[in-house]
Coordinates of C-alpha atoms in Angstrom, one line a residue:
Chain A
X1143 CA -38.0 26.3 72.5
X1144 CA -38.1 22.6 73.1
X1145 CA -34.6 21.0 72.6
X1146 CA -34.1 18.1 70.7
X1147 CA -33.6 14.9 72.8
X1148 CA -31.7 12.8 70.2
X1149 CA -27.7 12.8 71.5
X1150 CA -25.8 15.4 69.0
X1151 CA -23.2 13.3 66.4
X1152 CA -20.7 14.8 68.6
X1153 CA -22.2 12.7 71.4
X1154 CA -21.8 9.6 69.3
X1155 CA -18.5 10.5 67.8
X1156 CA -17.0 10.8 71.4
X1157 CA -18.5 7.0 72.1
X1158 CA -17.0 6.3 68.5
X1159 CA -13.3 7.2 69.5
X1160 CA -13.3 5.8 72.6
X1161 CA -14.6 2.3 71.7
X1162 CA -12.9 2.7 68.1
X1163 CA -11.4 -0.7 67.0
X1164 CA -7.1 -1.5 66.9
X1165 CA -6.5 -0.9 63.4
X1166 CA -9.9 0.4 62.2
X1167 CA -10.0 2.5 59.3
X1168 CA -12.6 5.2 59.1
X1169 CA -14.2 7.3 55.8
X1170 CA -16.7 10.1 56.6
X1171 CA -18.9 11.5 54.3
X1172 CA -19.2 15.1 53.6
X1173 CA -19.8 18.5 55.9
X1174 CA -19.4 17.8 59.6
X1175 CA -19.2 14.1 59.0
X1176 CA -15.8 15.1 58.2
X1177 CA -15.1 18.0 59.4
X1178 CA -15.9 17.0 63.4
X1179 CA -14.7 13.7 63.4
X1180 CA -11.4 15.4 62.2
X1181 CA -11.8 17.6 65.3
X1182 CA -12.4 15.1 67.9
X1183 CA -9.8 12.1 66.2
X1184 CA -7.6 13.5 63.4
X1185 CA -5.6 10.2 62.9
X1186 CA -3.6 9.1 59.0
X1187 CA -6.1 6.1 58.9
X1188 CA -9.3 8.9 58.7
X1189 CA -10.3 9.3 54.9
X1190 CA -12.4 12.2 54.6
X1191 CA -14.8 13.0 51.9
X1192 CA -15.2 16.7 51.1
X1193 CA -18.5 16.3 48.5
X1194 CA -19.3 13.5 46.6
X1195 CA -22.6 13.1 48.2
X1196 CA -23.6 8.9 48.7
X1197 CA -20.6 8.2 47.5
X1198 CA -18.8 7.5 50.8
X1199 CA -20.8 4.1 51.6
X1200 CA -19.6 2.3 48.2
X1201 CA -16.2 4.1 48.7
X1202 CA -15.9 2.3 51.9
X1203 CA -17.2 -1.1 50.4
X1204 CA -14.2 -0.8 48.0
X1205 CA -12.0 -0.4 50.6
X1206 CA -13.1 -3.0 52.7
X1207 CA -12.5 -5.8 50.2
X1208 CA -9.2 -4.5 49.5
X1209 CA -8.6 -4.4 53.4
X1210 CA -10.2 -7.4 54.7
X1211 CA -8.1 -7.8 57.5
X1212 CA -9.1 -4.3 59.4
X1213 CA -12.3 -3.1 60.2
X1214 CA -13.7 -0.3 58.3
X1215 CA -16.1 2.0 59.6
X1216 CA -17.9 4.8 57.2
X1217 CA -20.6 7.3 58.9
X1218 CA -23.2 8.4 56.1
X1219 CA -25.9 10.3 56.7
X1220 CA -29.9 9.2 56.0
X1221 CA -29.7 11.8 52.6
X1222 CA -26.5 10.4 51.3
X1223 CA -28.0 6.7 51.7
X1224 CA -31.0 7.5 50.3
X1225 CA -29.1 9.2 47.1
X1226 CA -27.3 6.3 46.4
X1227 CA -29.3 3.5 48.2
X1228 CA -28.2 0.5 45.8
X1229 CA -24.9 0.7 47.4
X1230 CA -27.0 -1.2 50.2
X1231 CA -28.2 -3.6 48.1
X1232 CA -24.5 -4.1 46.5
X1233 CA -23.2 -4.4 50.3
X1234 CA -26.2 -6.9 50.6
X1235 CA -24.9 -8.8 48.0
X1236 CA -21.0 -8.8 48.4
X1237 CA -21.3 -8.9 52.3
X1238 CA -17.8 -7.5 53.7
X1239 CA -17.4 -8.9 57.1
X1240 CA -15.1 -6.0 58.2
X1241 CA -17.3 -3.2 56.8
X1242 CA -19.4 -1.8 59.6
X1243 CA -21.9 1.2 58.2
X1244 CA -22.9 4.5 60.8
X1245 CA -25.9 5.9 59.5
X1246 CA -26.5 9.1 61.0
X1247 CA -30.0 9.5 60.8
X1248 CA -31.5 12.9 61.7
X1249 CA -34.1 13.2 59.1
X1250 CA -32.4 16.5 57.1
X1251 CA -30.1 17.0 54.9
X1252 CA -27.6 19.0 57.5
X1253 CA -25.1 19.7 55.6
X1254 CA -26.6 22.0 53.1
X1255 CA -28.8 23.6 55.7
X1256 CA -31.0 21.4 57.1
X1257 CA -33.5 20.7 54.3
X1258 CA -36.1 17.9 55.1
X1259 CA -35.4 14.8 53.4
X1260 CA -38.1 13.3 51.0
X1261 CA -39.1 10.5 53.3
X1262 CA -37.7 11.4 57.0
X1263 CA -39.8 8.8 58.4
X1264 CA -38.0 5.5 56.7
X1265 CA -37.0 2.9 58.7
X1266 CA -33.2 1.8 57.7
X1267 CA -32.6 -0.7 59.9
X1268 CA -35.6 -2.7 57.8
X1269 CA -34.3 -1.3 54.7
X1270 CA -30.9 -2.7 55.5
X1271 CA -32.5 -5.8 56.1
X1272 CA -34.6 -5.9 52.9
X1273 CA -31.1 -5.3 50.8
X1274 CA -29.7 -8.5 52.5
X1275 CA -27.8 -7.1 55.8
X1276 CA -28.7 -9.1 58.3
X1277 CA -26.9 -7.1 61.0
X1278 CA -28.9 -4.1 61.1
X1279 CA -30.4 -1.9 64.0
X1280 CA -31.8 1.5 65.4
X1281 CA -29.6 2.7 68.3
X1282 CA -30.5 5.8 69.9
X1283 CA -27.8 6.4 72.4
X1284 CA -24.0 6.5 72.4
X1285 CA -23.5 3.4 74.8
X1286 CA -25.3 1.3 72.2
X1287 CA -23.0 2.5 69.7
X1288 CA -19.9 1.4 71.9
X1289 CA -21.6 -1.9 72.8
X1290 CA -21.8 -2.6 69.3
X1291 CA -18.9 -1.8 68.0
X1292 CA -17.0 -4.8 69.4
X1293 CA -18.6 -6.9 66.9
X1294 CA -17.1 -5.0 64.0
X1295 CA -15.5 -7.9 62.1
X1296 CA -18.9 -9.6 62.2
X1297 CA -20.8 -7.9 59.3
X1298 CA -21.6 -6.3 57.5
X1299 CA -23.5 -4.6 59.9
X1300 CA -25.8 -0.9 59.8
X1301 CA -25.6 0.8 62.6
X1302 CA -28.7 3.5 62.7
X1303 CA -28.2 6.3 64.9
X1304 CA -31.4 8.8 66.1
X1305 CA -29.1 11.7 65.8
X1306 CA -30.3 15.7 66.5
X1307 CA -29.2 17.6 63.1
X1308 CA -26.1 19.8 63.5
X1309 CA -26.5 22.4 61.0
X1310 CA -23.3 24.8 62.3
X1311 CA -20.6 24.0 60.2
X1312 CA -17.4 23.0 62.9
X1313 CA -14.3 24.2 61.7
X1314 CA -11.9 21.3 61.1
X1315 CA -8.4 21.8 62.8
X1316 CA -6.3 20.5 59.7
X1317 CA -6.7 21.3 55.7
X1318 CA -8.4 19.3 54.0
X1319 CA -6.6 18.9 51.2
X1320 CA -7.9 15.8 48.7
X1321 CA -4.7 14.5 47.6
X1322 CA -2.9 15.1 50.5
X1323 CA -5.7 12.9 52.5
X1324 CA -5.4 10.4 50.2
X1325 CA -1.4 9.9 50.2
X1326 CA -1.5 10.2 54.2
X1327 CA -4.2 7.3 54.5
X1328 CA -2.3 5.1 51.9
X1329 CA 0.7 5.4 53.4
X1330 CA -0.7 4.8 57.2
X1331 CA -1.9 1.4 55.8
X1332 CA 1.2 0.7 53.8
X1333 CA -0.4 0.0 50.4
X1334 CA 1.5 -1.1 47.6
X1335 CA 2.7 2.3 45.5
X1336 CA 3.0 2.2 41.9
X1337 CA 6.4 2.3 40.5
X1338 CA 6.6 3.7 37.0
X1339 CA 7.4 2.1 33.8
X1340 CA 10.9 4.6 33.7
X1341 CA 12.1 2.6 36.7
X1342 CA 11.2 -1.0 35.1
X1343 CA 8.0 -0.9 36.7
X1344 CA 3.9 -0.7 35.7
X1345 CA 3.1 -2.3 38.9
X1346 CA 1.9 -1.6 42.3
X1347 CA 5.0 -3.3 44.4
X1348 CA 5.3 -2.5 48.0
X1349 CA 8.2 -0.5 49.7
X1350 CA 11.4 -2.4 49.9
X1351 CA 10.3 -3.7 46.0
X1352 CA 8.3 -6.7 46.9
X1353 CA 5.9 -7.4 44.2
X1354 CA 2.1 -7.0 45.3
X1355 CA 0.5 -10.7 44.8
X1356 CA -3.0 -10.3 42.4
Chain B
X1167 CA -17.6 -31.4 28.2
X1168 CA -14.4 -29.3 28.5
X1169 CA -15.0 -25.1 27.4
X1170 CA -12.7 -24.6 24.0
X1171 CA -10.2 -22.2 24.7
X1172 CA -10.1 -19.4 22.7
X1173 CA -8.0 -18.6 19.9
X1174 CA -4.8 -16.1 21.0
X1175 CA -6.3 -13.5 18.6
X1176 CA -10.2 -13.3 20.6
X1177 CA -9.7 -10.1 22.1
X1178 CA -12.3 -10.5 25.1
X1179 CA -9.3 -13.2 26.5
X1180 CA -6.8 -10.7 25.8
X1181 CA -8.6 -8.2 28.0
X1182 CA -9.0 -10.7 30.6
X1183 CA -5.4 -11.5 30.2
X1184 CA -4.0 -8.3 30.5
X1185 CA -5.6 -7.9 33.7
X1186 CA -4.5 -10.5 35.1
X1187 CA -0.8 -10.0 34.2
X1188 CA -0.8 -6.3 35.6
X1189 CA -1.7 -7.8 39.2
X1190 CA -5.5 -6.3 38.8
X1191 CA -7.2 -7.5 41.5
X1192 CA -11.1 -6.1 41.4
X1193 CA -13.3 -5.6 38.8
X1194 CA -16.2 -3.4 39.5
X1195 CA -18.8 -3.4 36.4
X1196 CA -22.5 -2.2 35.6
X1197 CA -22.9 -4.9 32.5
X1198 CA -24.5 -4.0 29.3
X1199 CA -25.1 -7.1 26.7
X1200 CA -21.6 -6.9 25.4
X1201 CA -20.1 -7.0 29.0
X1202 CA -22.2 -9.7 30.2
X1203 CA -19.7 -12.8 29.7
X1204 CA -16.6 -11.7 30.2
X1205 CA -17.7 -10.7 33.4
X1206 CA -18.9 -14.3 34.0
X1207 CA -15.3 -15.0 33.4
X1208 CA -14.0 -12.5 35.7
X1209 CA -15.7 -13.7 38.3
X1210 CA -14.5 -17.0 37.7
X1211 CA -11.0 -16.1 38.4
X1212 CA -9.1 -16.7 41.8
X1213 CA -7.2 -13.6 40.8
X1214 CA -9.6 -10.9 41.0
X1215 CA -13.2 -10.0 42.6
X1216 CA -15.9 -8.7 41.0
X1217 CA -18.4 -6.3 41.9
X1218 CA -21.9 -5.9 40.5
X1219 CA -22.6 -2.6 41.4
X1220 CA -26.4 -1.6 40.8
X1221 CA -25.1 2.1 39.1
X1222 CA -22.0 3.2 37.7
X1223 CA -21.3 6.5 40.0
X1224 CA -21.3 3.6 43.0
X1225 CA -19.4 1.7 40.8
X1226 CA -17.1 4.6 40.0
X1227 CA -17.1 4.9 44.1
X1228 CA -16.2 1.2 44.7
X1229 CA -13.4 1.2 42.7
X1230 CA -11.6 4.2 44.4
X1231 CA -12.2 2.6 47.4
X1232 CA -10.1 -1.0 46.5
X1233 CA -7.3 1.5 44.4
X1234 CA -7.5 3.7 48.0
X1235 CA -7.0 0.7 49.9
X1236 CA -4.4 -0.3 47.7
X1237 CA -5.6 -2.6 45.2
X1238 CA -5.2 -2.3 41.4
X1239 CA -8.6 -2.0 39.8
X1240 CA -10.2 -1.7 36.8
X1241 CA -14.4 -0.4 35.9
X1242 CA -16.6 -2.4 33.2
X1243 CA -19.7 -0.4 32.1
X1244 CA -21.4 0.8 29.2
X1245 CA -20.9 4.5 27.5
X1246 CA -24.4 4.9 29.1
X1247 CA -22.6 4.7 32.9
X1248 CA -19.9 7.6 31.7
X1249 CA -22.8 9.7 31.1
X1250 CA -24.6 9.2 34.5
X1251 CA -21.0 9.1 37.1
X1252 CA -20.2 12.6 35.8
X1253 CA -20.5 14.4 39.4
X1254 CA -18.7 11.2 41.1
X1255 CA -16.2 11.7 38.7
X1256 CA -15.2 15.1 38.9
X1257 CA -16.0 15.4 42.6
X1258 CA -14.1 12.5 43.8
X1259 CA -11.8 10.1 41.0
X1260 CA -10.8 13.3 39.3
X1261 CA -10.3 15.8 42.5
X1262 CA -8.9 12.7 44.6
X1263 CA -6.5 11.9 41.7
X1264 CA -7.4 7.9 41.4
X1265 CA -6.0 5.7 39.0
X1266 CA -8.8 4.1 37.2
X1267 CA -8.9 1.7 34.0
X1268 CA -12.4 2.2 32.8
X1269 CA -13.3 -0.2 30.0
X1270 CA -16.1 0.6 27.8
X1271 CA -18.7 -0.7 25.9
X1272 CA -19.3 1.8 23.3
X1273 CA -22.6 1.9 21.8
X1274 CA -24.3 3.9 19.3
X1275 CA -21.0 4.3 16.8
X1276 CA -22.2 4.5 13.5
X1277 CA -20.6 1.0 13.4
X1278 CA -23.6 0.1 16.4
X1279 CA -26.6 1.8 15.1
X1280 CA -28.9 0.8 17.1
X1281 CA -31.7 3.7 17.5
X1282 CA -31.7 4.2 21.5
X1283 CA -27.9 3.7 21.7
X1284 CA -27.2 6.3 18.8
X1285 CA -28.0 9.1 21.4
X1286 CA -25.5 8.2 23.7
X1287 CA -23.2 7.5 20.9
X1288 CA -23.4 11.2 20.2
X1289 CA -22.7 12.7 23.1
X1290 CA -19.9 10.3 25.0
X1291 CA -16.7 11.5 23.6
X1292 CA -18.3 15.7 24.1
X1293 CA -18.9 14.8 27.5
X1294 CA -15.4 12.6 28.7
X1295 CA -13.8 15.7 26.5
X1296 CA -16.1 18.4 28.8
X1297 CA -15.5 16.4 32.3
X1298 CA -11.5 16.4 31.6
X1299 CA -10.9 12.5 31.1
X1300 CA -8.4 10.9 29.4
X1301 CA -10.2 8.2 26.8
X1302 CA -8.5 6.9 23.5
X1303 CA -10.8 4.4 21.2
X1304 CA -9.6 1.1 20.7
X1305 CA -8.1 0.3 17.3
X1306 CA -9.3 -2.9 16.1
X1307 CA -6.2 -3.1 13.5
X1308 CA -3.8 -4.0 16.5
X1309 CA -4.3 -6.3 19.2
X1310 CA -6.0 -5.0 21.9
X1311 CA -4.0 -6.1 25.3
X1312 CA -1.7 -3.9 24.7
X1313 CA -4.0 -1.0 24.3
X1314 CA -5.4 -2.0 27.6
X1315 CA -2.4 -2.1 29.3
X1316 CA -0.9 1.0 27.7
X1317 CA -4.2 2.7 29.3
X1318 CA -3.8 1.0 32.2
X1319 CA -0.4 2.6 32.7
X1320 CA -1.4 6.0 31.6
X1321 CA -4.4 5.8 34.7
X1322 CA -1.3 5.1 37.1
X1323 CA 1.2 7.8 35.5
X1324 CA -0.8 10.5 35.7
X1325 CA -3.5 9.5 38.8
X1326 CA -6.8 9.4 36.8
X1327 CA -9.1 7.9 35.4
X1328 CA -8.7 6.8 31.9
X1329 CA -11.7 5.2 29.8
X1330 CA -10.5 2.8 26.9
X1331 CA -13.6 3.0 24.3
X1332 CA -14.7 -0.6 23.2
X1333 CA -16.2 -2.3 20.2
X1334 CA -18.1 -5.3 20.7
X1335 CA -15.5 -7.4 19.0
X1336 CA -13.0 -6.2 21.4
X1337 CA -14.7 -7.2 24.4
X1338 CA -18.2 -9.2 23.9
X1339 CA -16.5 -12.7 24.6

């Protein structure tokens, strides 16, 4: 059997938390996307996405223009961008500087099995380009991915990585429980929390009471 | 040649009002012809950001990414866009529990018979009833800020979604 010579996504997820940027904030999409990057760096500031399939991209495109100070990184797969592949075209457009886009790239759909994709062959570096990201590029090893990550508050940028499909699903070392992912990221980032109308409020205020500014 | 300002009862300004005064901060719409203009207006405020998302699942997906990263935030689309973000919003506004304000333009009422609108007329209210989310239809009798900020609150009280349902007096400015 000939091996695959792409670098595994654990390969690239190693790189990934060693060169991860202060105060970065990270969504994965679903299967191991999630699941291993929560076994190689569980942290509060992870927000992982159980299903939902090309939805993590736009996701992340919200949350970078509510967080525009930190960098936010979100690893999609090549079948999740090319399910919802005007969220490209909308990141095109609105242009996040902070919002820095892994696109694992191994030509199946892995987590379901490792079904072929309709088009394995696209180039998504050019597509980035055509939807208006400058920044875009094909990386095939984990230094690139390092080397590039220190310009993470310079994009939007697409990061493309030759990946070999992991079709074993890895075992995540905490529950993935929706709600209690969300609270834990919102309250690592200290976002305003909604006080309700009972206690005079109907606003999002921050702890300690301070109003949030629209 | 200064734009008049509309008259207190136009209820397209008392959307855009309401917004404003509940500290929303984006706006994330797929526009139909009702929606067009008073998103033109949105994005002329220093207030808020909008979004022109190219379908309303990603749109549905944008917007829990600004409430996630803690921003107030309320969906424009047409009943058309409720019928295609069904999976996005079961699988991740519902089961996530996000707090969404989704305002409407509801075509194919018998009050909006147009004959390619009527279908989705039909089915709308079926399918928010069938996917679990909250919706009330806006009364045109009463003013309609309130209604949009009484759904606004009932998104943040009980961490969902809630779609307001929207005539085009209500909202095409």
């Amino acid at each position: 059997m000939v091996k695959d010579a792409r670098p595994s996504r654990a390969d690239y997820y190693h790189a990934l938390a060693k060169a991860l940027p202060a105060d970065a904030l990270v969504v994965t999409a679903l299967g191991n996307a999630s699941y291993l990057w929560a076994a190689i760096h569980h942290v509060p500031e992870n927000f992982y996405i159980e299903d939902s399939m090309g939805l993590a991209l736009p996701l992340a495109l919200g949350l970078a223009l509510a967080q525009p100070a930190r960098p936010v990184l979100v690893v999609e797969g090549d079948g999740g961008t090319l399910m919802h592949m005007g969220a490209l075209v909308t990141v095109g457009a609105v242009r996040p500087k902070n919002l820095t886009i892994l696109l694992v790239a191994n030509g199946v759909h892995a987590a379901s099995g490792g079904q072929k994709l309709t088009n394995a062959g696209l180039d998504f570096a050019e597509l980035a380009r055509a939807a208006g990201i400058r920044r875009a590029k094909n990386l095939s090893t984990p230094n690139e991915l390092a080397a590039n990550l220190k310009s993470a508050h310079e994009g939007p940028q697409v990061l493309v990585l030759s990946t070999a499909p992991d079709i074993e699903v890895v075992r995540p070392p905490i529950a993935f429980d929706p709600v209690l992912a969300k609270q834990r990221f919102m309250s690592a980032i200290e976002a305003p929390r909604y006080i309700p109308t009972l206690f005079g409020g109907g606003r999002l205020e921050r702890e300690g009471g301070t109003q949030r500014k629209p | 040649m200064q734009a008049r300002k509309p008259s207190a009862s136009h209820r397209p300004s008392q959307i855009l009002d309401t917004l404003k005064r509940l500290g929303f901060g984006v706006a994330v719409a797929v526009p139909d012809s009702w929606l067009g203009e008073i998103l033109v207006r949105i994005e002329r405020e220093k207030s808020m950001q909008l979004v022109r998302a190219t379908h309303e699942e990603e749109a549905l997906a944008i917007a829990c990414g600004a409430r996630l990263g803690g921003v107030r935030t309320a969906m424009f689309v047409q009943n058309a866009g409720l019928l295609s973000m069904g999976s996005g919003m079961v699988t991740l506004a519902q089961r996530y529990q996000f707090p969404l304000l989704i305002l409407v333009s509801y075509r194919g009422t018998p009050e909006d018979p147009v004959f390619y609108h009527v279908a989705k007329g039909r089915a709308t209210e079926p399918v928010l009833r069938g996917l679990g989310v909250a919706f009330a239809c806006a009364d045109r009798s009463r003013p309609i800020g309130p209604q949009v900020e009484t759904a606004a609150t009932f998104a943040e009280e009980a961490s969902s979604p809630f779609a307001l349902l929207l005539s085009q007096e209500d909202v095409r400015w």
